[in-house]
């Protein structure tokens, strides 16, 4: 009986970073794959696979499919551009033995025989996805889910219990656990995008369920909003989330061109919704792009880049993304361009900015945050 190790997959995170000690899968992926490998296939299998971080689960099924006579199709769903690139990169090293279709997190799910599901970090997103699954499948379809224990508080299990039938769990192994459940008959999506009024600002905002800081103003964002007083023509909101920084910038500087970038499909969709809703007459001055940092953006495109950098990649705390954002910003800024960031005081981002930029200035600070300008 093959196990995860015996499949001998070559898996990398995306993008590949020199001397990266982080691996592209975790024990929750291993547990889920090994359970699937132990379930004998008696007929063709249509699989829906959701939140597969760097494509490890799809690659494992693809490899195992070499030895299986039944046809396997995978409809692969993710909110993340990075995850989708990770899947493509890791699959490119082998032959394709399955039918594979990739979709974003807002696309409709097709009918399947089995749903494989990695539990996401945000509970509202999990609730939305369980509603998506229930709403698209016949009642009684098997859901096999997995997650790391640290990312599965009691609320995760409660939500499975209330949204699915026949809920049970495995014992924990290597700090991961499986969840077994069946879909319930339901056609309703009750988890709608949030809708709220930003305190002290004249904006009505909304976010899809996987977007950073839903229904409230992040304190770092709030501090940055007070420091957008630099005039520039071409401006980027890098890691835009719901787009509030760019929205407020454009309100203050109505003749600027704004570009919003995020790797999350739901973030980009939310930023687009918020610009249309609050500054619809300026929408032709905006573009919205789902990408990894500024991948695919031409050199010297911007005069100013605004950024509240993330410190997670998928479920792992990491400064890689902030570093990549700084490098990409340097490349995409014009000669006299400026990167303005807000950062937690304890993060020593100056160390990464100094080798790239000619000057780093402290713009403002409070008990928790600093605002820095990096000048080209
Ligand atoms: C701290 S949040 C800031 C959101 C928003 N700008 C704000 O200030 O409220 C960081 C954002 O970076 C996005 N992000 C994470 N990794 C990214 C990547 N590799 N490329 C682009 N955006 C990324 C996240 O999806 C998230 O929306």
Short mmCIF file of N, CA and C and ligand atoms in Angstrom, two decimals, residues 82 211-212 218 221 237-245 261-264 267 291-293 308-310 312 321 325, ligand 1:
data_model
loop_
_atom_site.label_atom_id
_atom_site.label_comp_id
_atom_site.label_asym_id
_atom_site.label_seq_id
_atom_site.Cartn_x
_atom_site.Cartn_y
_atom_site.Cartn_z
N UNK A 82 -1.05 32.20 -5.58
CA UNK A 82 0.21 31.51 -5.24
C UNK A 82 -0.02 29.99 -5.23
N UNK A 211 -11.27 37.42 3.14
CA UNK A 211 -10.48 38.66 3.07
C UNK A 211 -10.01 39.08 4.47
N UNK A 212 -8.81 39.64 4.51
CA UNK A 212 -8.18 40.14 5.74
C UNK A 212 -9.10 41.10 6.48
N UNK A 218 -8.58 47.37 10.46
CA UNK A 218 -7.33 46.90 11.07
C UNK A 218 -6.59 48.11 11.65
N UNK A 221 -3.91 49.47 9.30
CA UNK A 221 -4.54 50.16 8.16
C UNK A 221 -5.02 51.54 8.60
N UNK A 237 -1.76 49.91 -4.81
CA UNK A 237 -2.13 49.43 -3.48
C UNK A 237 -1.75 47.95 -3.49
N UNK A 238 -0.58 47.65 -2.90
CA UNK A 238 -0.01 46.30 -2.99
C UNK A 238 -0.43 45.47 -1.78
N UNK A 239 -1.09 44.31 -2.05
CA UNK A 239 -1.69 43.52 -0.98
C UNK A 239 -2.93 44.26 -0.51
N UNK A 240 -3.83 44.54 -1.46
CA UNK A 240 -4.89 45.55 -1.25
C UNK A 240 -5.99 45.10 -0.30
N UNK A 241 -6.17 43.77 -0.06
CA UNK A 241 -7.30 43.33 0.76
C UNK A 241 -8.59 43.91 0.22
N UNK A 242 -9.36 44.59 1.08
CA UNK A 242 -10.64 45.16 0.63
C UNK A 242 -10.46 46.47 -0.17
N UNK A 243 -9.21 46.93 -0.33
CA UNK A 243 -8.94 48.09 -1.19
C UNK A 243 -9.07 49.44 -0.50
N UNK A 244 -9.23 49.43 0.85
CA UNK A 244 -9.50 50.69 1.54
C UNK A 244 -8.37 51.72 1.39
N UNK A 245 -7.10 51.27 1.44
CA UNK A 245 -6.00 52.24 1.31
C UNK A 245 -6.07 52.96 -0.04
N UNK A 261 -3.48 45.28 -6.20
CA UNK A 261 -2.91 43.94 -6.38
C UNK A 261 -3.14 43.10 -5.13
N UNK A 262 -3.54 41.86 -5.32
CA UNK A 262 -3.59 40.91 -4.20
C UNK A 262 -3.52 39.52 -4.79
N UNK A 263 -3.02 38.58 -3.99
CA UNK A 263 -2.96 37.21 -4.50
C UNK A 263 -4.28 36.48 -4.26
N UNK A 264 -5.17 37.06 -3.46
CA UNK A 264 -6.46 36.43 -3.15
C UNK A 264 -7.53 36.91 -4.13
N UNK A 267 -10.07 38.97 -2.33
CA UNK A 267 -9.62 40.32 -2.00
C UNK A 267 -9.78 41.22 -3.22
N UNK A 291 -2.32 38.61 -8.46
CA UNK A 291 -0.98 38.12 -8.78
C UNK A 291 -0.17 37.96 -7.50
N UNK A 292 1.02 37.39 -7.63
CA UNK A 292 1.92 37.24 -6.50
C UNK A 292 2.78 38.51 -6.41
N UNK A 293 2.62 39.28 -5.38
CA UNK A 293 3.32 40.57 -5.22
C UNK A 293 3.10 41.40 -6.49
N UNK A 308 0.66 47.48 3.16
CA UNK A 308 0.55 46.98 4.53
C UNK A 308 0.86 45.48 4.39
N UNK A 309 2.14 45.09 4.49
CA UNK A 309 2.53 43.74 4.04
C UNK A 309 1.98 42.63 4.94
N UNK A 310 1.74 41.46 4.34
CA UNK A 310 1.29 40.30 5.13
C UNK A 310 2.48 39.64 5.81
N UNK A 312 2.17 36.22 6.58
CA UNK A 312 1.87 34.79 6.46
C UNK A 312 1.99 34.40 5.00
N UNK A 321 7.15 37.03 1.94
CA UNK A 321 6.27 37.80 1.03
C UNK A 321 6.57 39.28 1.15
N UNK A 325 7.72 41.61 -1.82
CA UNK A 325 6.98 42.85 -2.15
C UNK A 325 7.93 44.03 -2.24
C1 LIG B 1 -2.08 42.88 6.11
S1 LIG B 1 -3.15 42.60 4.76
C2 LIG B 1 -3.44 44.26 4.21
C3 LIG B 1 -4.76 44.46 3.52
C4 LIG B 1 -5.12 45.91 3.20
N1 LIG B 1 -4.13 46.55 2.35
C5 LIG B 1 -5.27 46.69 4.48
O1 LIG B 1 -4.36 47.47 4.81
O2 LIG B 1 -6.28 46.52 5.16
C6 LIG B 1 -2.07 41.92 3.56
C7 LIG B 1 -2.70 41.56 2.23
O3 LIG B 1 -1.66 40.99 1.41
C8 LIG B 1 -2.24 39.97 0.62
N2 LIG B 1 -1.18 39.05 0.18
C9 LIG B 1 -0.65 37.98 0.84
N3 LIG B 1 0.28 37.39 0.10
C10 LIG B 1 0.36 38.07 -1.06
C11 LIG B 1 1.15 37.93 -2.23
N4 LIG B 1 2.04 36.95 -2.33
N5 LIG B 1 0.95 38.80 -3.23
C12 LIG B 1 0.03 39.80 -3.13
N6 LIG B 1 -0.74 39.98 -2.05
C13 LIG B 1 -0.57 39.14 -1.02
C14 LIG B 1 -3.26 39.32 1.55
O4 LIG B 1 -4.22 38.59 0.80
C15 LIG B 1 -3.82 40.53 2.27
O5 LIG B 1 -4.95 41.04 1.61
#
